[in-house]
Amino acid sequence: MPELRPDPAHPLDPALPDSALKGLGSRAFGVYVHVPFCATRCGYCDFNTYTAGELDSGSSPRSWLEGLRRELELAARVLVVPPAADTVFVGGGTPSLLGADGLRSVLDAVKDVFGLAPGAEVTTESNPESTSPEFFAGIREAGYTRVSLGMQSAAPHVLKVLDRVHTPGRPGQAAAEARAAGFEHVNLDVIYGTPGERPDDLLATLDAVLAAGVDHVSAYALIVEEGTALARRVRRGELPAPDDDVLAADYEMIDATLSSAGLRWYEVSNWAASDAARCRHNLGYWRGDDWWGAGPGAHSHVGGVRWWNVKHPARYAALLAAGDSPAAGREVLSEDDQHLERIMLELRVAEGLPLDVLDEPGLAEARAAAAEGLLDPSALDSRGRAVLTDRGRLLADGVVRRLAG
C-alpha cells in the first residue's frame, strides 16, 4: 500500500482524488472526534491519550478545540460538498473531562460544518467518574443521543490490575443517571481475560451490566499491548499473559448470559437489545462507509482513501494554526485491499458477508467452513451469505484468512 508521510516543512496535501469523492453522500457518512485527554493513564491502554502531566502549556482543551474547528473547516474544503453527518462519535481519551459545555462546543462545531442528517446518532464516550446527573442532562440538551460508559469490570481486584480508578458500582449508577436524563441508548464497555479474573468475577460483572438496564454492551478480550505498563508487568513475570482457552470460555459465558437477557450479538464484540440500539457509527466502520476522523491521531476514510493525523496535541494544533493539514500519512486502497477489508469487516457482523464477494477458492473455503461448523449452512444456502456460527466467532480471524485466500 502506498504510504505518504509529510516532511515537516511540507505537510501532506489534503486534497482527495476525484475517485474518492465520487459517490460521497450516497454512502453513510460519520464524523469521529478524538479527545486526547485523560485524568490518569490505565495500565493496559495504548490509545493516543495524555494526562495533564504529560502535556506542556501549549497543549490544552482550548487549543485542541480551536484546532478541531480548523480541521473541520479543512474537511469542508477537501470534501467540496460535505454531506450531513449521519453519525457523530466523540471518543478518546475521556471526552467527559470536557464537561457538558465542552461537549456542546464540540457538537456545535460539527453541526456548523456538516449539519446533522435527520435522526442522526450522536454518541460520546464517558468515564463514569467524570459524570453526574447534571452532566447527562447537559449533553442530552446539547443534542447527544447515545452514551458509552467504561465499566470494564465490577471486581475491585480486576480494576486494580487494569489501573482503573472508578469504584465498582459507579458505572451502573451513571447508566441510571443517563437514562433519567432521557438517553434511550446507553452502552457499557466490559473487558474480559484480565489476569486474576475468575469466572465468578466475570459473572458478577455481567450481573451488574444487566442490573444497569442498558440496551448495548461491548465486550473486548484484554490485549497486552507493547509499551504499556501492563505489558511491562507481564514481561517481568508479575502477571500471567491472558490465556486463549480462558478467553474463549469467557466469551461463551458473555454471549450466553447477554443472549438469555435479550441482548443479541450483531458484531463479534457487540450486543444490542434491538436494531435501534445498535451503534450505527461503528457499523459504518464495519461496512466500509465514509467518515472524517478529527483530532490528534484520528483516522479517516473516504472512497477508498485512508489517512491519519499526527498524534501529539501540540503538533496537531500547530499545523492547523499554520493553515496546514494535520495528516501524518495516507494510503490509497487498491481493489485487492478493499476486497480483503470487506471480507475481514463484514464477516464480523451478524448479517454476514454476501457470497458474491468471494472468488471460487473463497466459495470453496466457505462451504468447507460451513461443514466444519464455522459458518451457518442455512445462511449459506438460503440467503447466499457467510454468517459466523457461535464457534466461528471464536475463530473469526482464521475464517477470514481462509475466505480471503
mmCIF file of C-alpha atoms in Angstrom:
data_model
loop_
_atom_site.group_PDB
_atom_site.id
_atom_site.type_symbol
_atom_site.label_atom_id
_atom_site.label_comp_id
_atom_site.label_asym_id
_atom_site.label_seq_id
_atom_site.Cartn_x
_atom_site.Cartn_y
_atom_site.Cartn_z
ATOM 1 C CA MET A 1 0.000 0.000 0.000
ATOM 2 C CA PRO A 2 1.479 3.370 -0.952
ATOM 3 C CA GLU A 3 2.022 5.404 2.155
ATOM 4 C CA LEU A 4 2.662 9.142 2.186
ATOM 5 C CA ARG A 5 4.331 10.905 5.082
ATOM 6 C CA PRO A 6 4.874 14.651 5.114
ATOM 7 C CA ASP A 7 8.157 16.416 5.503
ATOM 8 C CA PRO A 8 7.735 18.770 8.490
ATOM 9 C CA ALA A 9 8.417 21.683 6.160
ATOM 10 C CA HIS A 10 5.980 20.414 3.513
ATOM 11 C CA PRO A 11 2.843 18.993 5.133
ATOM 12 C CA LEU A 12 0.690 16.492 3.306
ATOM 13 C CA ASP A 13 -1.629 17.864 0.625
ATOM 14 C CA PRO A 14 -5.106 17.100 1.970
ATOM 15 C CA ALA A 15 -6.799 17.037 -1.457
ATOM 16 C CA LEU A 16 -8.595 13.797 -2.329
ATOM 17 C CA PRO A 17 -8.734 12.263 -5.811
ATOM 18 C CA ASP A 18 -11.985 12.579 -7.758
ATOM 19 C CA SER A 19 -12.418 8.807 -7.479
ATOM 20 C CA ALA A 20 -12.651 9.114 -3.686
ATOM 21 C CA LEU A 21 -15.198 11.948 -3.832
ATOM 22 C CA LYS A 22 -17.374 10.108 -6.324
ATOM 23 C CA GLY A 23 -20.429 8.813 -4.515
ATOM 24 C CA LEU A 24 -19.789 10.904 -1.407
ATOM 25 C CA GLY A 25 -23.140 11.356 0.296
ATOM 26 C CA SER A 26 -24.652 8.244 -1.260
ATOM 27 C CA ARG A 27 -22.953 6.213 1.470
ATOM 28 C CA ALA A 28 -23.488 6.747 5.186
ATOM 29 C CA PHE A 29 -21.173 9.463 6.485
ATOM 30 C CA GLY A 30 -19.830 9.698 10.013
ATOM 31 C CA VAL A 31 -17.694 12.149 11.961
ATOM 32 C CA TYR A 32 -15.334 10.865 14.641
ATOM 33 C CA VAL A 33 -13.824 13.354 17.102
ATOM 34 C CA HIS A 34 -10.830 12.256 19.186
ATOM 35 C CA VAL A 35 -10.433 13.850 22.610
ATOM 36 C CA PRO A 36 -6.848 13.064 23.707
ATOM 37 C CA PHE A 37 -7.155 13.958 27.399
ATOM 38 C CA CYS A 38 -7.321 11.591 30.397
ATOM 39 C CA ALA A 39 -7.127 12.203 34.144
ATOM 40 C CA THR A 40 -4.903 9.139 34.614
ATOM 41 C CA ARG A 41 -3.389 6.513 32.326
ATOM 42 C CA CYS A 42 -4.768 2.984 32.638
ATOM 43 C CA GLY A 43 -2.091 0.299 32.637
ATOM 44 C CA TYR A 44 -3.500 -1.614 29.645
ATOM 45 C CA CYS A 45 -4.241 1.393 27.418
ATOM 46 C CA ASP A 46 -2.224 2.215 24.299
ATOM 47 C CA PHE A 47 -4.674 4.760 22.887
ATOM 48 C CA ASN A 48 -3.449 8.199 21.863
ATOM 49 C CA THR A 49 -4.157 9.871 25.211
ATOM 50 C CA TYR A 50 -2.305 12.231 27.519
ATOM 51 C CA THR A 51 -2.614 13.192 31.153
ATOM 52 C CA ALA A 52 -2.093 16.785 32.282
ATOM 53 C CA GLY A 53 1.425 15.951 33.470
ATOM 54 C CA GLU A 54 2.363 14.644 30.020
ATOM 55 C CA LEU A 55 1.445 17.865 28.204
ATOM 56 C CA ASP A 56 3.131 21.274 28.167
ATOM 57 C CA SER A 57 1.405 24.630 28.366
ATOM 58 C CA GLY A 58 0.943 24.648 24.597
ATOM 59 C CA SER A 59 -1.487 21.748 24.772
ATOM 60 C CA SER A 60 -4.845 22.355 26.386
ATOM 61 C CA PRO A 61 -8.519 21.625 25.754
ATOM 62 C CA ARG A 62 -8.820 25.179 24.441
ATOM 63 C CA SER A 63 -6.032 24.835 21.854
ATOM 64 C CA TRP A 64 -7.330 21.381 20.936
ATOM 65 C CA LEU A 65 -10.849 22.716 20.365
ATOM 66 C CA GLU A 66 -9.528 25.538 18.207
ATOM 67 C CA GLY A 67 -7.554 23.005 16.193
ATOM 68 C CA LEU A 68 -10.651 20.844 15.887
ATOM 69 C CA ARG A 69 -12.671 23.747 14.456
ATOM 70 C CA ARG A 70 -9.922 24.432 11.937
ATOM 71 C CA GLU A 71 -9.739 20.792 10.904
ATOM 72 C CA LEU A 72 -13.484 20.621 10.366
ATOM 73 C CA GLU A 73 -13.266 23.729 8.191
ATOM 74 C CA LEU A 74 -10.481 21.996 6.255
ATOM 75 C CA ALA A 75 -12.772 18.983 5.858
ATOM 76 C CA ALA A 76 -15.437 21.161 4.272
ATOM 77 C CA ARG A 77 -12.938 22.388 1.663
ATOM 78 C CA VAL A 78 -11.495 18.932 0.968
ATOM 79 C CA LEU A 79 -14.895 17.270 0.579
ATOM 80 C CA VAL A 80 -16.143 20.146 -1.628
ATOM 81 C CA VAL A 81 -19.782 19.409 -0.798
ATOM 82 C CA PRO A 82 -19.622 17.992 2.741
ATOM 83 C CA PRO A 83 -22.534 15.644 3.439
ATOM 84 C CA ALA A 84 -24.649 15.918 6.548
ATOM 85 C CA ALA A 85 -23.378 13.635 9.297
ATOM 86 C CA ASP A 86 -25.476 10.509 9.796
ATOM 87 C CA THR A 87 -23.465 9.720 12.926
ATOM 88 C CA VAL A 88 -21.094 11.542 15.253
ATOM 89 C CA PHE A 89 -18.904 9.728 17.753
ATOM 90 C CA VAL A 90 -16.807 11.603 20.316
ATOM 91 C CA GLY A 91 -14.188 9.219 21.714
ATOM 92 C CA GLY A 92 -10.886 9.300 23.486
ATOM 93 C CA GLY A 93 -9.341 9.612 25.865
ATOM 94 C CA THR A 94 -12.037 10.823 28.212
ATOM 95 C CA PRO A 95 -14.483 13.175 26.479
ATOM 96 C CA SER A 96 -16.456 13.675 29.685
ATOM 97 C CA LEU A 97 -13.484 15.615 31.099
ATOM 98 C CA LEU A 98 -14.574 18.432 28.783
ATOM 99 C CA GLY A 99 -17.806 18.739 30.734
ATOM 100 C CA ALA A 100 -21.231 19.268 29.221
ATOM 101 C CA ASP A 101 -20.348 22.736 27.941
ATOM 102 C CA GLY A 102 -17.184 21.459 26.252
ATOM 103 C CA LEU A 103 -19.034 18.618 24.579
ATOM 104 C CA ARG A 104 -21.711 21.059 23.440
ATOM 105 C CA SER A 105 -18.960 23.127 21.780
ATOM 106 C CA VAL A 106 -17.639 20.008 20.032
ATOM 107 C CA LEU A 107 -21.044 19.087 18.643
ATOM 108 C CA ASP A 108 -21.766 22.689 17.649
ATOM 109 C CA ALA A 109 -18.502 22.716 15.663
ATOM 110 C CA VAL A 110 -19.580 19.568 13.802
ATOM 111 C CA LYS A 111 -23.037 20.995 13.154
ATOM 112 C CA ASP A 112 -21.600 24.252 11.823
ATOM 113 C CA VAL A 113 -19.604 22.420 9.138
ATOM 114 C CA PHE A 114 -21.599 19.310 8.295
ATOM 115 C CA GLY A 115 -25.005 19.656 9.855
ATOM 116 C CA LEU A 116 -26.780 16.571 11.118
ATOM 117 C CA ALA A 117 -28.929 14.295 8.974
ATOM 118 C CA PRO A 118 -32.478 13.681 10.240
ATOM 119 C CA GLY A 119 -32.371 11.101 13.033
ATOM 120 C CA ALA A 120 -28.588 11.347 13.359
ATOM 121 C CA GLU A 121 -26.945 9.234 16.055
ATOM 122 C CA VAL A 122 -24.647 11.303 18.295
ATOM 123 C CA THR A 123 -22.512 9.376 20.802
ATOM 124 C CA THR A 124 -19.986 10.375 23.413
ATOM 125 C CA GLU A 125 -17.777 8.121 25.486
ATOM 126 C CA SER A 126 -17.656 8.964 29.176
ATOM 127 C CA ASN A 127 -15.780 7.848 32.257
ATOM 128 C CA PRO A 128 -18.360 7.196 34.983
ATOM 129 C CA GLU A 129 -16.252 9.104 37.500
ATOM 130 C CA SER A 130 -16.409 12.338 35.494
ATOM 131 C CA THR A 131 -20.182 12.313 35.011
ATOM 132 C CA SER A 132 -23.173 13.426 37.059
ATOM 133 C CA PRO A 133 -26.924 13.882 36.591
ATOM 134 C CA GLU A 134 -26.218 17.488 35.571
ATOM 135 C CA PHE A 135 -23.609 16.353 33.031
ATOM 136 C CA PHE A 136 -26.018 13.920 31.362
ATOM 137 C CA ALA A 137 -28.830 16.473 31.324
ATOM 138 C CA GLY A 138 -26.460 18.995 29.732
ATOM 139 C CA ILE A 139 -25.230 16.766 26.907
ATOM 140 C CA ARG A 140 -28.741 15.462 26.223
ATOM 141 C CA GLU A 141 -29.959 19.034 25.836
ATOM 142 C CA ALA A 142 -26.963 19.756 23.590
ATOM 143 C CA GLY A 143 -28.088 17.051 21.139
ATOM 144 C CA TYR A 144 -26.291 13.852 22.131
ATOM 145 C CA THR A 145 -28.454 10.765 21.666
ATOM 146 C CA ARG A 146 -26.238 7.974 22.971
ATOM 147 C CA VAL A 147 -23.708 7.466 25.794
ATOM 148 C CA SER A 148 -20.960 4.841 26.068
ATOM 149 C CA LEU A 149 -19.618 4.262 29.586
ATOM 150 C CA GLY A 150 -16.396 2.485 30.504
ATOM 151 C CA MET A 151 -17.109 -0.197 33.087
ATOM 152 C CA GLN A 152 -14.511 -2.913 32.359
ATOM 153 C CA SER A 153 -15.288 -4.950 35.497
ATOM 154 C CA ALA A 154 -17.300 -4.982 38.723
ATOM 155 C CA ALA A 155 -14.485 -6.740 40.621
ATOM 156 C CA PRO A 156 -12.214 -4.361 42.573
ATOM 157 C CA HIS A 157 -9.125 -6.561 42.212
ATOM 158 C CA VAL A 158 -9.626 -6.730 38.427
ATOM 159 C CA LEU A 159 -9.985 -2.958 38.217
ATOM 160 C CA LYS A 160 -6.775 -2.648 40.225
ATOM 161 C CA VAL A 161 -4.843 -4.783 37.713
ATOM 162 C CA LEU A 162 -6.230 -2.599 34.900
ATOM 163 C CA ASP A 163 -5.371 0.597 36.818
ATOM 164 C CA ARG A 164 -8.962 1.753 36.513
ATOM 165 C CA VAL A 165 -9.823 4.435 39.036
ATOM 166 C CA HIS A 166 -13.626 4.239 39.220
ATOM 167 C CA THR A 167 -15.457 2.499 42.040
ATOM 168 C CA PRO A 168 -17.148 -0.765 41.008
ATOM 169 C CA GLY A 169 -20.740 0.449 41.455
ATOM 170 C CA ARG A 170 -20.355 3.792 39.731
ATOM 171 C CA PRO A 171 -20.890 2.658 36.080
ATOM 172 C CA GLY A 172 -24.334 1.266 36.864
ATOM 173 C CA GLN A 173 -25.246 4.412 38.743
ATOM 174 C CA ALA A 174 -24.027 6.540 35.837
ATOM 175 C CA ALA A 175 -26.101 4.465 33.406
ATOM 176 C CA ALA A 176 -29.179 5.091 35.539
ATOM 177 C CA GLU A 177 -28.431 8.818 35.568
ATOM 178 C CA ALA A 178 -28.083 8.831 31.771
ATOM 179 C CA ARG A 179 -31.423 7.085 31.333
ATOM 180 C CA ALA A 180 -33.060 9.510 33.756
ATOM 181 C CA ALA A 181 -31.716 12.374 31.637
ATOM 182 C CA GLY A 182 -33.553 10.979 28.606
ATOM 183 C CA PHE A 183 -30.972 8.760 26.927
ATOM 184 C CA GLU A 184 -32.666 5.741 25.389
ATOM 185 C CA HIS A 185 -29.375 4.249 24.225
ATOM 186 C CA VAL A 186 -26.647 3.578 26.793
ATOM 187 C CA ASN A 187 -23.657 1.261 26.350
ATOM 188 C CA LEU A 188 -21.362 -0.310 28.925
ATOM 189 C CA ASP A 189 -17.854 -1.463 27.931
ATOM 190 C CA VAL A 190 -16.513 -4.660 29.513
ATOM 191 C CA ILE A 191 -13.012 -6.151 29.338
ATOM 192 C CA TYR A 192 -12.543 -9.857 29.959
ATOM 193 C CA GLY A 193 -9.493 -12.051 30.412
ATOM 194 C CA THR A 194 -7.658 -9.807 32.878
ATOM 195 C CA PRO A 195 -5.022 -11.759 34.866
ATOM 196 C CA GLY A 196 -6.590 -12.837 38.131
ATOM 197 C CA GLU A 197 -10.174 -12.563 36.909
ATOM 198 C CA ARG A 198 -12.189 -15.624 37.933
ATOM 199 C CA PRO A 199 -15.380 -16.894 36.250
ATOM 200 C CA ASP A 200 -17.353 -15.679 39.252
ATOM 201 C CA ASP A 201 -15.835 -12.202 38.806
ATOM 202 C CA LEU A 202 -16.937 -12.073 35.190
ATOM 203 C CA LEU A 203 -20.395 -13.364 36.081
ATOM 204 C CA ALA A 204 -20.719 -10.662 38.751
ATOM 205 C CA THR A 205 -19.742 -8.064 36.150
ATOM 206 C CA LEU A 206 -22.388 -9.338 33.748
ATOM 207 C CA ASP A 207 -24.975 -9.317 36.534
ATOM 208 C CA ALA A 208 -24.086 -5.677 37.212
ATOM 209 C CA VAL A 209 -24.356 -4.860 33.498
ATOM 210 C CA LEU A 210 -27.819 -6.379 33.273
ATOM 211 C CA ALA A 211 -28.928 -4.721 36.511
ATOM 212 C CA ALA A 212 -27.937 -1.362 34.986
ATOM 213 C CA GLY A 213 -30.621 -1.824 32.334
ATOM 214 C CA VAL A 214 -28.505 -0.734 29.364
ATOM 215 C CA ASP A 215 -29.512 -1.636 25.821
ATOM 216 C CA HIS A 216 -25.990 -2.180 24.461
ATOM 217 C CA VAL A 217 -22.871 -3.968 25.689
ATOM 218 C CA SER A 218 -19.382 -4.060 24.177
ATOM 219 C CA ALA A 219 -17.093 -6.805 25.490
ATOM 220 C CA TYR A 220 -13.437 -6.967 24.496
ATOM 221 C CA ALA A 221 -10.759 -9.517 25.286
ATOM 222 C CA LEU A 222 -7.813 -7.973 27.073
ATOM 223 C CA ILE A 223 -4.894 -7.441 24.717
ATOM 224 C CA VAL A 224 -1.471 -6.820 26.219
ATOM 225 C CA GLU A 225 -0.165 -4.007 24.039
ATOM 226 C CA GLU A 226 3.560 -3.375 23.774
ATOM 227 C CA GLY A 227 4.714 -0.223 25.518
ATOM 228 C CA THR A 228 2.010 -0.290 28.189
ATOM 229 C CA ALA A 229 2.518 -0.655 31.930
ATOM 230 C CA LEU A 230 0.598 -3.935 31.767
ATOM 231 C CA ALA A 231 2.990 -5.316 29.140
ATOM 232 C CA ARG A 232 5.938 -4.447 31.347
ATOM 233 C CA ARG A 233 4.352 -6.268 34.292
ATOM 234 C CA VAL A 234 3.709 -9.359 32.163
ATOM 235 C CA ARG A 235 7.265 -9.276 30.803
ATOM 236 C CA ARG A 236 8.677 -9.101 34.338
ATOM 237 C CA GLY A 237 6.578 -12.110 35.337
ATOM 238 C CA GLU A 238 4.437 -10.187 37.802
ATOM 239 C CA LEU A 239 1.274 -11.128 35.900
ATOM 240 C CA PRO A 240 0.475 -14.011 33.516
ATOM 241 C CA ALA A 241 -0.445 -13.258 29.930
ATOM 242 C CA PRO A 242 -4.129 -13.779 29.016
ATOM 243 C CA ASP A 243 -4.858 -17.431 28.218
ATOM 244 C CA ASP A 244 -6.604 -18.179 24.895
ATOM 245 C CA ASP A 245 -8.675 -21.027 26.337
ATOM 246 C CA VAL A 246 -9.827 -18.818 29.209
ATOM 247 C CA LEU A 247 -10.689 -16.032 26.785
ATOM 248 C CA ALA A 248 -12.799 -18.438 24.707
ATOM 249 C CA ALA A 249 -14.653 -19.704 27.787
ATOM 250 C CA ASP A 250 -15.207 -16.113 28.934
ATOM 251 C CA TYR A 251 -16.614 -15.126 25.553
ATOM 252 C CA GLU A 252 -19.035 -18.040 25.599
ATOM 253 C CA MET A 253 -20.203 -17.031 29.088
ATOM 254 C CA ILE A 254 -20.705 -13.436 27.978
ATOM 255 C CA ASP A 255 -22.659 -14.414 24.881
ATOM 256 C CA ALA A 256 -24.879 -16.904 26.729
ATOM 257 C CA THR A 257 -25.610 -14.504 29.584
ATOM 258 C CA LEU A 258 -26.380 -11.500 27.396
ATOM 259 C CA SER A 259 -28.386 -13.531 24.894
ATOM 260 C CA SER A 260 -30.573 -15.025 27.607
ATOM 261 C CA ALA A 261 -31.288 -11.467 28.778
ATOM 262 C CA GLY A 262 -32.395 -10.371 25.301
ATOM 263 C CA LEU A 263 -29.218 -8.702 24.053
ATOM 264 C CA ARG A 264 -28.203 -10.265 20.738
ATOM 265 C CA TRP A 265 -24.826 -10.110 19.084
ATOM 266 C CA TYR A 266 -24.696 -8.009 15.936
ATOM 267 C CA GLU A 267 -20.898 -7.787 15.726
ATOM 268 C CA VAL A 268 -18.405 -10.175 17.273
ATOM 269 C CA SER A 269 -17.760 -7.911 20.286
ATOM 270 C CA ASN A 270 -21.102 -6.105 20.500
ATOM 271 C CA TRP A 271 -24.590 -6.956 21.714
ATOM 272 C CA ALA A 272 -27.780 -4.885 21.465
ATOM 273 C CA ALA A 273 -31.328 -5.180 22.775
ATOM 274 C CA SER A 274 -32.822 -4.100 19.422
ATOM 275 C CA ASP A 275 -31.855 -2.909 15.966
ATOM 276 C CA ALA A 276 -32.334 0.674 17.164
ATOM 277 C CA ALA A 277 -29.826 0.053 19.970
ATOM 278 C CA ARG A 278 -27.013 -0.919 17.608
ATOM 279 C CA CYS A 279 -24.175 1.584 17.277
ATOM 280 C CA ARG A 280 -24.711 2.942 13.768
ATOM 281 C CA HIS A 281 -21.385 4.775 13.798
ATOM 282 C CA ASN A 282 -19.382 1.612 14.375
ATOM 283 C CA LEU A 283 -21.486 -0.250 11.822
ATOM 284 C CA GLY A 284 -20.240 2.332 9.342
ATOM 285 C CA TYR A 285 -16.666 1.191 10.022
ATOM 286 C CA TRP A 286 -17.556 -2.464 9.539
ATOM 287 C CA ARG A 287 -19.476 -1.750 6.333
ATOM 288 C CA GLY A 288 -16.746 0.384 4.769
ATOM 289 C CA ASP A 289 -18.688 3.655 4.755
ATOM 290 C CA ASP A 290 -17.116 7.119 4.790
ATOM 291 C CA TRP A 291 -16.022 9.052 7.849
ATOM 292 C CA TRP A 292 -13.851 12.003 8.759
ATOM 293 C CA GLY A 293 -11.774 11.485 11.883
ATOM 294 C CA ALA A 294 -10.842 14.810 13.517
ATOM 295 C CA GLY A 295 -8.369 15.285 16.343
ATOM 296 C CA PRO A 296 -4.844 14.101 17.192
ATOM 297 C CA GLY A 297 -4.206 10.579 15.899
ATOM 298 C CA ALA A 298 -7.678 10.219 14.375
ATOM 299 C CA HIS A 299 -8.123 8.072 11.259
ATOM 300 C CA SER A 300 -10.383 8.879 8.300
ATOM 301 C CA HIS A 301 -11.715 7.014 5.273
ATOM 302 C CA VAL A 302 -13.416 8.390 2.184
ATOM 303 C CA GLY A 303 -13.960 6.435 -1.006
ATOM 304 C CA GLY A 304 -11.076 4.030 -0.596
ATOM 305 C CA VAL A 305 -8.575 6.600 0.693
ATOM 306 C CA ARG A 306 -7.463 6.370 4.306
ATOM 307 C CA TRP A 307 -5.385 8.870 6.256
ATOM 308 C CA TRP A 308 -4.386 9.530 9.840
ATOM 309 C CA ASN A 309 -3.410 12.594 11.851
ATOM 310 C CA VAL A 310 -0.283 13.421 13.796
ATOM 311 C CA LYS A 311 -0.611 12.156 17.356
ATOM 312 C CA HIS A 312 0.627 14.885 19.647
ATOM 313 C CA PRO A 313 -1.928 17.594 20.511
ATOM 314 C CA ALA A 314 0.667 20.379 20.322
ATOM 315 C CA ARG A 315 1.833 19.361 16.841
ATOM 316 C CA TYR A 316 -1.787 18.908 15.747
ATOM 317 C CA ALA A 317 -2.769 22.399 16.888
ATOM 318 C CA ALA A 318 0.380 23.989 15.438
ATOM 319 C CA LEU A 319 -0.120 22.528 11.959
ATOM 320 C CA LEU A 320 -3.707 23.725 11.799
ATOM 321 C CA ALA A 321 -2.814 27.155 13.181
ATOM 322 C CA ALA A 322 -0.336 27.465 10.290
ATOM 323 C CA GLY A 323 -3.077 26.576 7.814
ATOM 324 C CA ASP A 324 -1.697 23.102 7.110
ATOM 325 C CA SER A 325 -3.271 19.667 7.183
ATOM 326 C CA PRO A 326 -2.665 17.681 10.397
ATOM 327 C CA ALA A 327 -2.409 14.436 8.392
ATOM 328 C CA ALA A 328 0.671 12.329 9.107
ATOM 329 C CA GLY A 329 0.169 9.767 6.360
ATOM 330 C CA ARG A 330 -2.212 8.453 3.751
ATOM 331 C CA GLU A 331 -2.825 5.324 1.718
ATOM 332 C CA VAL A 332 -4.966 4.652 -1.321
ATOM 333 C CA LEU A 333 -6.513 1.218 -1.030
ATOM 334 C CA SER A 334 -6.208 -0.975 -4.108
ATOM 335 C CA GLU A 335 -9.107 -3.148 -5.266
ATOM 336 C CA ASP A 336 -7.408 -6.114 -3.602
ATOM 337 C CA ASP A 337 -7.023 -4.148 -0.366
ATOM 338 C CA GLN A 338 -10.694 -3.157 -0.383
ATOM 339 C CA HIS A 339 -11.743 -6.725 -1.170
ATOM 340 C CA LEU A 340 -9.750 -8.094 1.766
ATOM 341 C CA GLU A 341 -11.073 -5.447 4.131
ATOM 342 C CA ARG A 342 -14.655 -6.107 3.103
ATOM 343 C CA ILE A 343 -14.268 -9.800 3.941
ATOM 344 C CA MET A 344 -12.479 -9.024 7.195
ATOM 345 C CA LEU A 345 -15.037 -6.477 8.405
ATOM 346 C CA GLU A 346 -18.385 -7.668 7.076
ATOM 347 C CA LEU A 347 -17.817 -11.222 8.244
ATOM 348 C CA ARG A 348 -17.770 -9.857 11.819
ATOM 349 C CA VAL A 349 -21.389 -8.663 11.699
ATOM 350 C CA ALA A 350 -24.423 -10.845 12.276
ATOM 351 C CA GLU A 351 -25.773 -10.271 8.750
ATOM 352 C CA GLY A 352 -22.582 -11.765 7.401
ATOM 353 C CA LEU A 353 -20.862 -11.404 4.044
ATOM 354 C CA PRO A 354 -22.582 -11.774 0.628
ATOM 355 C CA LEU A 355 -21.147 -14.793 -1.141
ATOM 356 C CA ASP A 356 -20.850 -12.884 -4.415
ATOM 357 C CA VAL A 357 -17.922 -11.035 -2.825
ATOM 358 C CA LEU A 358 -15.891 -14.268 -2.835
ATOM 359 C CA ASP A 359 -13.964 -15.812 -5.699
ATOM 360 C CA GLU A 360 -14.203 -19.530 -6.467
ATOM 361 C CA PRO A 361 -11.477 -20.583 -3.991
ATOM 362 C CA GLY A 362 -13.147 -18.391 -1.355
ATOM 363 C CA LEU A 363 -16.531 -20.007 -2.047
ATOM 364 C CA ALA A 364 -14.992 -23.447 -1.677
ATOM 365 C CA GLU A 365 -13.479 -22.407 1.651
ATOM 366 C CA ALA A 366 -16.865 -21.044 2.766
ATOM 367 C CA ARG A 367 -18.511 -24.379 2.045
ATOM 368 C CA ALA A 368 -15.733 -26.197 3.893
ATOM 369 C CA ALA A 369 -16.052 -23.827 6.848
ATOM 370 C CA ALA A 370 -19.794 -24.471 6.955
ATOM 371 C CA ALA A 371 -19.159 -28.215 7.007
ATOM 372 C CA GLU A 372 -16.801 -27.677 9.944
ATOM 373 C CA GLY A 373 -19.417 -25.714 11.892
ATOM 374 C CA LEU A 374 -17.735 -22.318 11.483
ATOM 375 C CA LEU A 375 -20.328 -20.813 9.129
ATOM 376 C CA ASP A 376 -24.112 -21.210 9.217
ATOM 377 C CA PRO A 377 -25.066 -23.719 6.452
ATOM 378 C CA SER A 378 -28.641 -22.435 6.199
ATOM 379 C CA ALA A 379 -27.492 -18.830 5.689
ATOM 380 C CA LEU A 380 -25.059 -20.073 3.064
ATOM 381 C CA ASP A 381 -27.730 -21.984 1.136
ATOM 382 C CA SER A 382 -30.893 -19.931 1.601
ATOM 383 C CA ARG A 383 -29.581 -16.393 1.876
ATOM 384 C CA GLY A 384 -26.306 -16.570 -0.008
ATOM 385 C CA ARG A 385 -24.367 -15.153 2.927
ATOM 386 C CA ALA A 386 -21.406 -16.287 5.003
ATOM 387 C CA VAL A 387 -22.544 -15.939 8.634
ATOM 388 C CA LEU A 388 -20.384 -16.988 11.553
ATOM 389 C CA THR A 389 -21.714 -19.600 13.950
ATOM 390 C CA ASP A 390 -21.116 -19.357 17.686
ATOM 391 C CA ARG A 391 -17.964 -21.444 17.247
ATOM 392 C CA GLY A 392 -16.998 -19.443 14.177
ATOM 393 C CA ARG A 393 -16.990 -16.216 16.169
ATOM 394 C CA LEU A 394 -14.284 -17.679 18.406
ATOM 395 C CA LEU A 395 -12.178 -18.386 15.312
ATOM 396 C CA ALA A 396 -13.226 -15.412 13.187
ATOM 397 C CA ASP A 397 -9.706 -14.329 12.230
ATOM 398 C CA GLY A 398 -8.917 -17.774 10.876
ATOM 399 C CA VAL A 399 -12.163 -17.894 8.879
ATOM 400 C CA VAL A 400 -11.322 -14.516 7.343
ATOM 401 C CA ARG A 401 -7.912 -15.742 6.249
ATOM 402 C CA ARG A 402 -9.450 -18.796 4.616
ATOM 403 C CA LEU A 403 -12.125 -16.878 2.711
ATOM 404 C CA ALA A 404 -9.707 -14.162 1.607
ATOM 405 C CA GLY A 405 -7.258 -16.733 0.221
#
